[in-house]
Coordinates of C-alpha atoms in Angstrom, one line a residue:
X1 CA -19.0 -31.4 -6.3
X2 CA -16.4 -28.8 -7.4
X3 CA -15.1 -28.8 -10.9
X4 CA -12.1 -30.7 -11.4
X5 CA -11.7 -31.1 -15.2
X6 CA -9.0 -28.6 -15.6
X7 CA -6.8 -31.1 -13.7
X8 CA -7.0 -33.1 -16.7
X9 CA -4.8 -30.3 -18.5
X10 CA -1.3 -31.4 -19.5
X11 CA 0.1 -28.8 -17.0
X12 CA -0.3 -31.0 -14.2
X13 CA 1.4 -34.4 -12.8
X14 CA -0.3 -36.6 -11.1
X15 CA 1.1 -35.4 -7.8
X16 CA -1.0 -32.4 -8.4
X17 CA -4.0 -34.2 -8.8
X18 CA -3.5 -36.1 -5.8
X19 CA -2.9 -33.0 -4.1
X20 CA -5.6 -31.4 -5.5
X21 CA -7.9 -34.4 -4.4
X22 CA -7.0 -34.4 -1.1
X23 CA -6.6 -30.9 0.0
X24 CA -9.9 -29.9 -1.8
X25 CA -11.6 -32.6 0.7
X26 CA -9.9 -31.3 3.6
X27 CA -10.6 -27.8 2.7
X28 CA -14.5 -28.5 2.4
X29 CA -14.6 -30.2 5.5
X30 CA -12.2 -28.3 7.9
X31 CA -12.0 -25.1 7.1
X32 CA -15.6 -23.2 7.8
X33 CA -15.7 -24.9 11.2
X34 CA -12.1 -24.4 12.3
X35 CA -12.4 -20.6 12.1
X36 CA -16.0 -20.4 13.4
X37 CA -16.9 -17.4 15.7
X38 CA -13.2 -16.0 15.8
X39 CA -12.2 -12.8 15.2
X40 CA -9.8 -12.1 12.3
X41 CA -6.1 -12.3 14.1
X42 CA -7.3 -15.3 16.1
X43 CA -9.0 -17.1 13.0
X44 CA -5.7 -16.4 10.7
X45 CA -3.6 -17.8 13.4
X46 CA -5.8 -20.8 13.8
X47 CA -6.0 -21.1 10.0
X48 CA -1.9 -20.9 9.6
X49 CA -1.8 -23.8 12.3
X50 CA -4.5 -26.0 10.7
X51 CA -2.7 -25.6 7.4
X52 CA 0.6 -26.5 9.1
X53 CA -0.5 -29.2 10.8
X54 CA -2.2 -30.7 7.7
X55 CA 0.8 -30.6 5.9
X56 CA -0.7 -28.0 3.6
X57 CA 1.8 -25.2 3.9
X58 CA 4.9 -27.8 3.3
X59 CA 4.8 -27.1 -0.5
X60 CA 4.6 -23.4 0.0
X61 CA 7.4 -23.6 2.6
X62 CA 10.3 -25.6 1.4
X63 CA 12.6 -27.5 3.6
X64 CA 15.8 -25.9 4.6
X65 CA 18.4 -26.8 1.8
X66 CA 15.9 -27.0 -0.6
X67 CA 17.1 -24.0 -2.6
X68 CA 15.3 -25.0 -5.7
X69 CA 12.7 -23.4 -4.8
X70 CA 8.5 -23.5 -4.7
X71 CA 6.5 -26.2 -7.0
X72 CA 4.3 -23.2 -8.4
X73 CA 1.6 -25.3 -9.6
X74 CA 1.4 -26.9 -6.2
X75 CA 0.9 -23.1 -4.5
X76 CA -1.9 -22.3 -7.1
X77 CA -3.6 -25.5 -7.0
X78 CA -3.4 -24.8 -3.2
X79 CA -4.5 -21.3 -3.1
X80 CA -7.4 -22.1 -5.8
X81 CA -8.6 -24.8 -3.4
X82 CA -8.7 -22.3 -0.2
X83 CA -10.1 -19.3 -1.9
X84 CA -13.0 -21.4 -3.3
X85 CA -13.9 -21.9 0.8
X86 CA -12.9 -18.9 2.4
X87 CA -10.6 -15.8 1.6
X88 CA -9.2 -16.0 4.8
X89 CA -7.9 -19.3 4.3
X90 CA -6.3 -18.5 1.1
X91 CA -4.8 -15.5 2.6
X92 CA -3.3 -17.3 5.6
X93 CA -1.7 -19.9 3.0
X94 CA -0.4 -17.4 0.8
X95 CA 1.3 -14.8 3.5
X96 CA 2.9 -17.8 4.8
X97 CA 4.7 -18.6 1.8
X98 CA 5.2 -15.0 0.9
X99 CA 7.1 -14.8 4.1
X100 CA 9.3 -17.7 3.9
X101 CA 10.0 -17.8 0.1
X102 CA 12.7 -15.1 0.3
X103 CA 14.7 -17.3 3.2
X104 CA 14.3 -20.6 1.0
X105 CA 15.6 -18.9 -2.2
X106 CA 18.0 -16.6 -0.7
X107 CA 18.5 -17.7 3.0
X108 CA 21.7 -18.8 4.4
X109 CA 21.5 -22.5 5.6
X110 CA 21.2 -21.4 9.5
X111 CA 18.7 -18.9 8.4
X112 CA 16.6 -21.5 6.7
X113 CA 16.9 -23.7 9.8
X114 CA 15.8 -21.2 12.2
X115 CA 12.7 -20.0 10.4
X116 CA 11.5 -22.5 7.6
X117 CA 10.4 -25.6 9.9
X118 CA 8.3 -24.0 12.2
X119 CA 6.8 -21.9 9.3
X120 CA 5.8 -25.3 7.4
X121 CA 4.3 -26.2 10.6
X122 CA 2.2 -23.5 11.2
X123 CA 4.0 -22.9 14.5
X124 CA 5.4 -19.4 13.5
X125 CA 3.3 -16.7 11.2
X126 CA 5.4 -15.1 8.6
X127 CA 4.9 -11.5 6.7
X128 CA 6.4 -9.6 3.8
X129 CA 7.1 -6.0 4.5
X130 CA 7.5 -4.3 0.9
X131 CA 5.3 -1.3 0.7
X132 CA 5.8 2.0 2.3
X133 CA 3.2 5.1 2.6
X134 CA 5.1 6.7 -0.8
X135 CA 6.3 3.6 -2.5
X136 CA 4.1 1.2 -3.6
X137 CA 4.2 0.0 -7.2
X138 CA 7.1 2.3 -7.5
X139 CA 9.5 0.0 -5.2
X140 CA 12.8 2.1 -6.1
X141 CA 11.1 5.0 -4.1
X142 CA 11.5 3.3 -0.9
X143 CA 13.0 5.2 1.7
X144 CA 13.2 3.2 4.8
X145 CA 16.7 3.0 5.8
X146 CA 19.1 0.4 7.1
X147 CA 22.6 1.4 8.3
X148 CA 25.7 -1.0 9.2
X149 CA 26.5 -0.2 13.1
X150 CA 28.6 -2.4 15.3
X151 CA 27.8 -6.0 14.3
X152 CA 24.4 -5.5 12.9
X153 CA 22.2 -3.1 11.3
X154 CA 19.6 -0.2 12.6
X155 CA 16.5 0.4 10.7
X156 CA 14.3 3.2 10.5
X157 CA 11.2 4.2 8.3
X158 CA 7.6 3.1 7.9
X159 CA 6.1 0.0 6.1
X160 CA 2.3 0.2 5.5
X161 CA -0.3 -2.4 3.8
X162 CA 1.5 -5.2 5.6
X163 CA -0.3 -8.7 5.7
X164 CA -0.2 -10.3 9.1
X165 CA 1.2 -7.0 11.1
X166 CA 0.6 -7.4 14.5
X167 CA 0.3 -11.3 14.4
X168 CA 3.4 -12.3 12.8
X169 CA 6.5 -13.9 14.4
X170 CA 9.0 -12.4 11.9
X171 CA 8.9 -10.0 8.8
X172 CA 11.0 -9.9 5.5
X173 CA 11.6 -6.4 5.6
X174 CA 13.2 -4.2 2.5
X175 CA 15.6 -1.3 3.0
X176 CA 17.6 1.0 1.4
X177 CA 21.5 0.4 2.3
X178 CA 23.0 2.1 -0.5
X179 CA 23.8 5.8 -0.7
X180 CA 21.0 7.4 -3.1
X181 CA 23.3 10.2 -4.3
X182 CA 25.8 7.5 -5.9
X183 CA 24.1 6.3 -9.1
X184 CA 25.5 2.7 -8.8
X185 CA 23.5 2.7 -5.6
X186 CA 20.3 4.7 -6.1
X187 CA 17.1 3.5 -6.8
X188 CA 16.3 -0.4 -6.8
X189 CA 20.1 -0.8 -6.9
X190 CA 20.2 0.0 -3.0
X191 CA 18.0 -2.2 -1.4
X192 CA 18.7 -4.9 0.8
X193 CA 16.7 -7.6 2.7
X194 CA 16.3 -8.3 6.4
X195 CA 14.6 -11.0 8.5
X196 CA 13.3 -9.0 11.4
X197 CA 11.7 -10.6 14.5
X198 CA 8.6 -9.1 15.9
X199 CA 10.4 -8.8 19.2
X200 CA 13.2 -6.8 17.6
X201 CA 13.4 -3.5 19.8
X202 CA 12.5 -0.2 17.8
X203 CA 10.0 -2.5 16.0
X204 CA 5.9 -1.7 16.4
X205 CA 2.9 -1.8 14.9
X206 CA 1.5 1.7 14.8
X207 CA -2.1 1.2 13.2
X208 CA -4.3 -1.9 11.9
X209 CA -6.1 -0.6 8.7
X210 CA -9.8 -1.9 8.3
X211 CA -10.5 -3.5 5.2
X212 CA -14.1 -4.3 2.9
X213 CA -12.9 -8.2 3.5
X214 CA -11.6 -8.1 6.7
X215 CA -7.6 -9.4 6.9
X216 CA -4.9 -8.7 9.5
X217 CA -3.5 -5.7 7.9
X218 CA -1.5 -2.8 9.4
X219 CA 1.6 -0.4 9.6
X220 CA 5.1 -0.8 10.9
X221 CA 7.7 1.7 12.3
X222 CA 11.1 1.0 12.8
X223 CA 12.8 3.6 15.1
X224 CA 16.3 2.7 15.6
X225 CA 15.5 -1.0 15.0
X226 CA 18.3 -3.2 15.9
X227 CA 19.1 -6.6 14.1
X228 CA 22.3 -8.5 14.1
X229 CA 24.0 -9.0 10.9
X230 CA 23.1 -12.5 10.5
X231 CA 19.6 -11.2 9.9
X232 CA 20.7 -9.7 6.3
X233 CA 19.4 -12.1 3.7
X234 CA 21.8 -12.6 0.6
X235 CA 24.2 -9.9 -0.2
X236 CA 23.6 -6.2 0.2
X237 CA 22.2 -4.5 -2.7
X238 CA 20.1 -7.8 -3.5
X239 CA 16.9 -6.6 -2.1
X240 CA 15.3 -5.9 -5.6
X241 CA 16.6 -9.0 -6.8
X242 CA 14.6 -11.0 -3.8
X243 CA 11.8 -8.7 -3.7
X244 CA 10.9 -9.3 -7.8
X245 CA 12.1 -13.2 -7.6
X246 CA 9.6 -14.0 -4.7
X247 CA 6.9 -11.6 -6.5
X248 CA 7.4 -13.6 -9.9
X249 CA 6.6 -17.2 -8.1
X250 CA 3.7 -15.3 -6.0
X251 CA 1.8 -13.4 -8.9
X252 CA 0.4 -16.4 -10.5
X253 CA -0.8 -17.7 -7.4
X254 CA -2.8 -14.6 -7.2
X255 CA -4.5 -15.5 -10.2
X256 CA -5.4 -18.6 -8.7
X257 CA -6.9 -17.4 -5.7
X258 CA -9.0 -15.1 -8.3
X259 CA -9.9 -18.3 -9.7
X260 CA -10.9 -19.9 -6.5
X261 CA -13.2 -17.0 -5.9
X262 CA -14.5 -17.2 -9.4
X263 CA -15.4 -21.0 -9.3
X264 CA -17.5 -20.7 -6.0
X265 CA -19.1 -17.5 -7.5
X266 CA -20.3 -19.8 -10.2
X267 CA -21.2 -22.6 -8.1
X268 CA -23.7 -20.7 -5.8
X269 CA -24.9 -18.9 -9.2
X270 CA -25.8 -22.1 -10.5
X271 CA -27.2 -23.3 -7.5
X272 CA -29.7 -20.1 -7.3
X273 CA -30.6 -20.3 -10.9
X274 CA -31.5 -23.9 -10.5
X275 CA -33.6 -23.1 -7.4
X276 CA -35.1 -19.8 -8.0
X277 CA -38.4 -19.5 -9.7
X278 CA -39.7 -16.1 -11.6
X279 CA -42.2 -15.6 -14.0
X280 CA -43.6 -19.3 -13.6
X281 CA -39.9 -20.8 -14.3
X282 CA -36.5 -21.3 -13.2
X283 CA -34.0 -18.6 -13.9
X284 CA -31.7 -21.1 -15.6
X285 CA -34.5 -21.4 -18.2
X286 CA -34.4 -17.7 -19.2
X287 CA -31.6 -16.9 -21.9
X288 CA -30.0 -13.7 -20.8
X289 CA -29.0 -15.9 -17.4
X290 CA -27.9 -18.7 -19.8
X291 CA -25.8 -16.2 -21.2
X292 CA -24.2 -15.0 -17.9
X293 CA -23.5 -18.2 -16.8
X294 CA -21.7 -19.3 -20.4
X295 CA -19.5 -16.0 -20.3
X296 CA -18.8 -16.8 -16.5
X297 CA -17.7 -20.5 -17.5
X298 CA -15.5 -19.1 -20.4
X299 CA -14.0 -16.4 -18.2
X300 CA -13.0 -19.1 -15.9
X301 CA -11.4 -21.4 -18.0
X302 CA -9.1 -18.7 -20.0
X303 CA -8.2 -17.3 -16.7
X304 CA -7.1 -20.7 -15.4
X305 CA -5.0 -21.9 -18.5
X306 CA -3.0 -18.6 -18.3
X307 CA -2.2 -19.2 -14.7
X308 CA -1.6 -22.4 -14.8
X309 CA 0.5 -21.9 -17.8
X310 CA 2.5 -19.5 -16.2
X311 CA 3.0 -22.1 -13.0
X312 CA 3.8 -24.8 -15.2
X313 CA 6.4 -22.4 -17.4
X314 CA 8.0 -21.6 -14.0
X315 CA 8.0 -25.2 -12.9
X316 CA 9.7 -26.5 -16.0
X317 CA 11.6 -23.8 -17.4
X318 CA 12.9 -21.9 -14.1
X319 CA 14.4 -18.3 -14.7
X320 CA 12.0 -15.6 -14.7
X321 CA 8.5 -15.6 -15.9
X322 CA 7.5 -12.1 -15.9
X323 CA 5.2 -11.8 -18.8
X324 CA 3.6 -14.7 -18.2
X325 CA 2.8 -14.1 -14.3
X326 CA 1.8 -11.0 -15.2
X327 CA -0.6 -11.8 -17.7
X328 CA -1.7 -14.4 -15.4
X329 CA -2.5 -12.4 -12.6
X330 CA -4.1 -9.5 -14.5
X331 CA -6.5 -11.5 -16.5
X332 CA -7.5 -13.7 -13.6
X333 CA -8.3 -11.3 -11.2
X334 CA -10.2 -8.8 -13.5
X335 CA -12.2 -11.6 -14.9
X336 CA -13.2 -12.9 -11.7
X337 CA -14.4 -9.4 -10.5
X338 CA -16.9 -10.0 -13.4
X339 CA -17.7 -13.3 -12.7
X340 CA -18.5 -12.4 -9.2
X341 CA -20.6 -9.2 -10.1
X342 CA -22.7 -11.7 -12.4
X343 CA -23.2 -13.7 -9.7
X344 CA -24.4 -11.3 -7.6
X345 CA -26.7 -10.1 -10.3
X346 CA -28.2 -13.5 -10.7
X347 CA -29.0 -13.5 -6.8
X348 CA -30.8 -10.3 -7.5
X349 CA -31.5 -8.3 -3.9
X350 CA -30.1 -11.2 -1.7
X351 CA -26.8 -10.8 -3.6
X352 CA -26.1 -7.6 -1.5
X353 CA -27.3 -9.0 1.7
X354 CA -24.5 -9.0 4.2
X355 CA -23.1 -12.4 4.9
X356 CA -24.3 -14.3 1.7
X357 CA -21.8 -15.8 -0.1
X358 CA -21.7 -14.1 -3.2
X359 CA -21.6 -10.7 -1.1
X360 CA -18.6 -12.0 0.8
X361 CA -17.0 -12.9 -2.7
X362 CA -17.8 -9.4 -4.0
X363 CA -15.4 -8.0 -1.1
X364 CA -12.8 -10.7 -1.5
X365 CA -11.9 -10.2 -4.8
X366 CA -11.9 -6.4 -5.0
X367 CA -8.1 -6.5 -3.2
X368 CA -6.5 -8.9 -5.7
X369 CA -6.5 -6.5 -8.5
X370 CA -4.5 -4.1 -6.6
X371 CA -2.3 -6.2 -4.3
X372 CA 1.3 -7.9 -5.7
X373 CA 1.2 -5.2 -8.3
X374 CA -2.0 -3.3 -9.4
X375 CA -3.9 -4.4 -12.7
X376 CA -2.3 -1.1 -14.4
X377 CA 1.2 -1.9 -13.1
X378 CA 0.7 -5.6 -15.1
X379 CA -0.4 -3.9 -18.2
X380 CA 2.8 -1.9 -18.1
X381 CA 4.8 -5.0 -17.2
X382 CA 3.4 -6.8 -20.0
X383 CA 4.0 -4.1 -22.8
X384 CA 7.5 -3.5 -21.7
X385 CA 8.1 -7.3 -22.1
X386 CA 6.4 -7.6 -25.6
X387 CA 8.0 -4.4 -27.0
X388 CA 11.7 -5.3 -25.4
X389 CA 10.9 -9.1 -27.6
X390 CA 9.9 -6.9 -30.7
X391 CA 12.9 -4.6 -30.7
X392 CA 15.2 -7.8 -30.0
X393 CA 13.7 -9.4 -32.8
X394 CA 14.1 -6.6 -35.1
X395 CA 18.0 -6.1 -34.3

C-alpha cells in the first residue's frame, strides 16, 4: 500500500487528502492497462483522454474565468501519484497543464473559452514551445520572430525539445516581437506569447527526437506561419513574464514527479530486499542494505517537504515563489536519481534488465534534472535569490 503519511502534514487541506486517495486508487487500477500495447503517441493521447474523462485534469486546467490560477498542491499531488504508476502518465498530465496554464493565467475570456474546456476534458492535447536549438536555459537568446502583418502575425523560426510535438492540437509559442537593436526591447523584454493551432499554415513537425524514456518530443519549424491577432496572449512584450509565471507554478511539480518515481523505487526495493535471499538470509537483514533503505527514506521525506512547502507557499501567499520552486525542483530531482540508483543496486543484475520497473525508473528520472531548468540553472537561481535577500538586508 503506498505511503500516504505525508498527507498528514500541515501543508494540506482535507480536499487534498481526498484528492490523493481517489486519484491513487484510480491510477493503480486504470493507468497500466489503459496503455498496454499502444505506441508512445497513442498511449499519450489515450492517457490525456482518460485523465480528462476521470476529472483529473480539472485541477490542472482551470475553467474559463478562474484567473486565480492553479492550485499547486493539487497539481503536485496528482503528478506524484501519476509518476508513481507510469512516467508517461505523469508526462501527459503535466504537459496538458503546461500548455494550458498560460491561457488560464493571461488569456482573454474568448481564448479561455476556446481552449480550456476541451483541454480539461482531455479532448484536445496541449503543448508549450519555449526552447530553441540555441536558446534553452538562456531564454533571452531566442531567435524565433513574430512580425505584425495585416490583421495578424507571421512567425518564422525553430523550436526544439517540444513535448507533445506532432500530437498536440495547440502550442503556446514564444517569439521575439521587439527590435533586438532597441535596448528597451532586447533580450527577454522583446518576447511575446502566442497560441498556435497545430493546423496553422506554415507550422511543421520536422523531426521526432528518440529519448531513453520514450515520450513524444520533437522539433517544430515555423515558415511564414500566419496566425490571427486574436492568438496573441496578453500584451506584446509580456512573453517572458508569461513563461516565467507558468514555470514558477510547474517547477515544484517537477519535484513532485521525481517524488513519485522515488517512492515507487523504494516500494520496489523494499519488496526485493524482503523477498530475495543471499547467504542464507534476506537482503533486508544485511546492515548495508538497511543503510541504503534508510538513506532512501530520508531523501524522499526531505524532498517532499521542499516540494510541498513550495506548493503551499504559492497557494497561500500568491506572487512569485522563485526560490522555493528552484529549491524543490533541484533537491527532489537530484535525490530521486540517487534513490532510484540505490534501488537498482539492491536488485543487482536484475536491476539493469530492460522492462524491470527500477530499470524503467532509472531512465524516467534522468530528464527531470534537465527540463524546466537544469540543476545548474536552479543553483544559479537560488544563489541569486539568496544574494539579493542578503544585499537587501544590508542596505
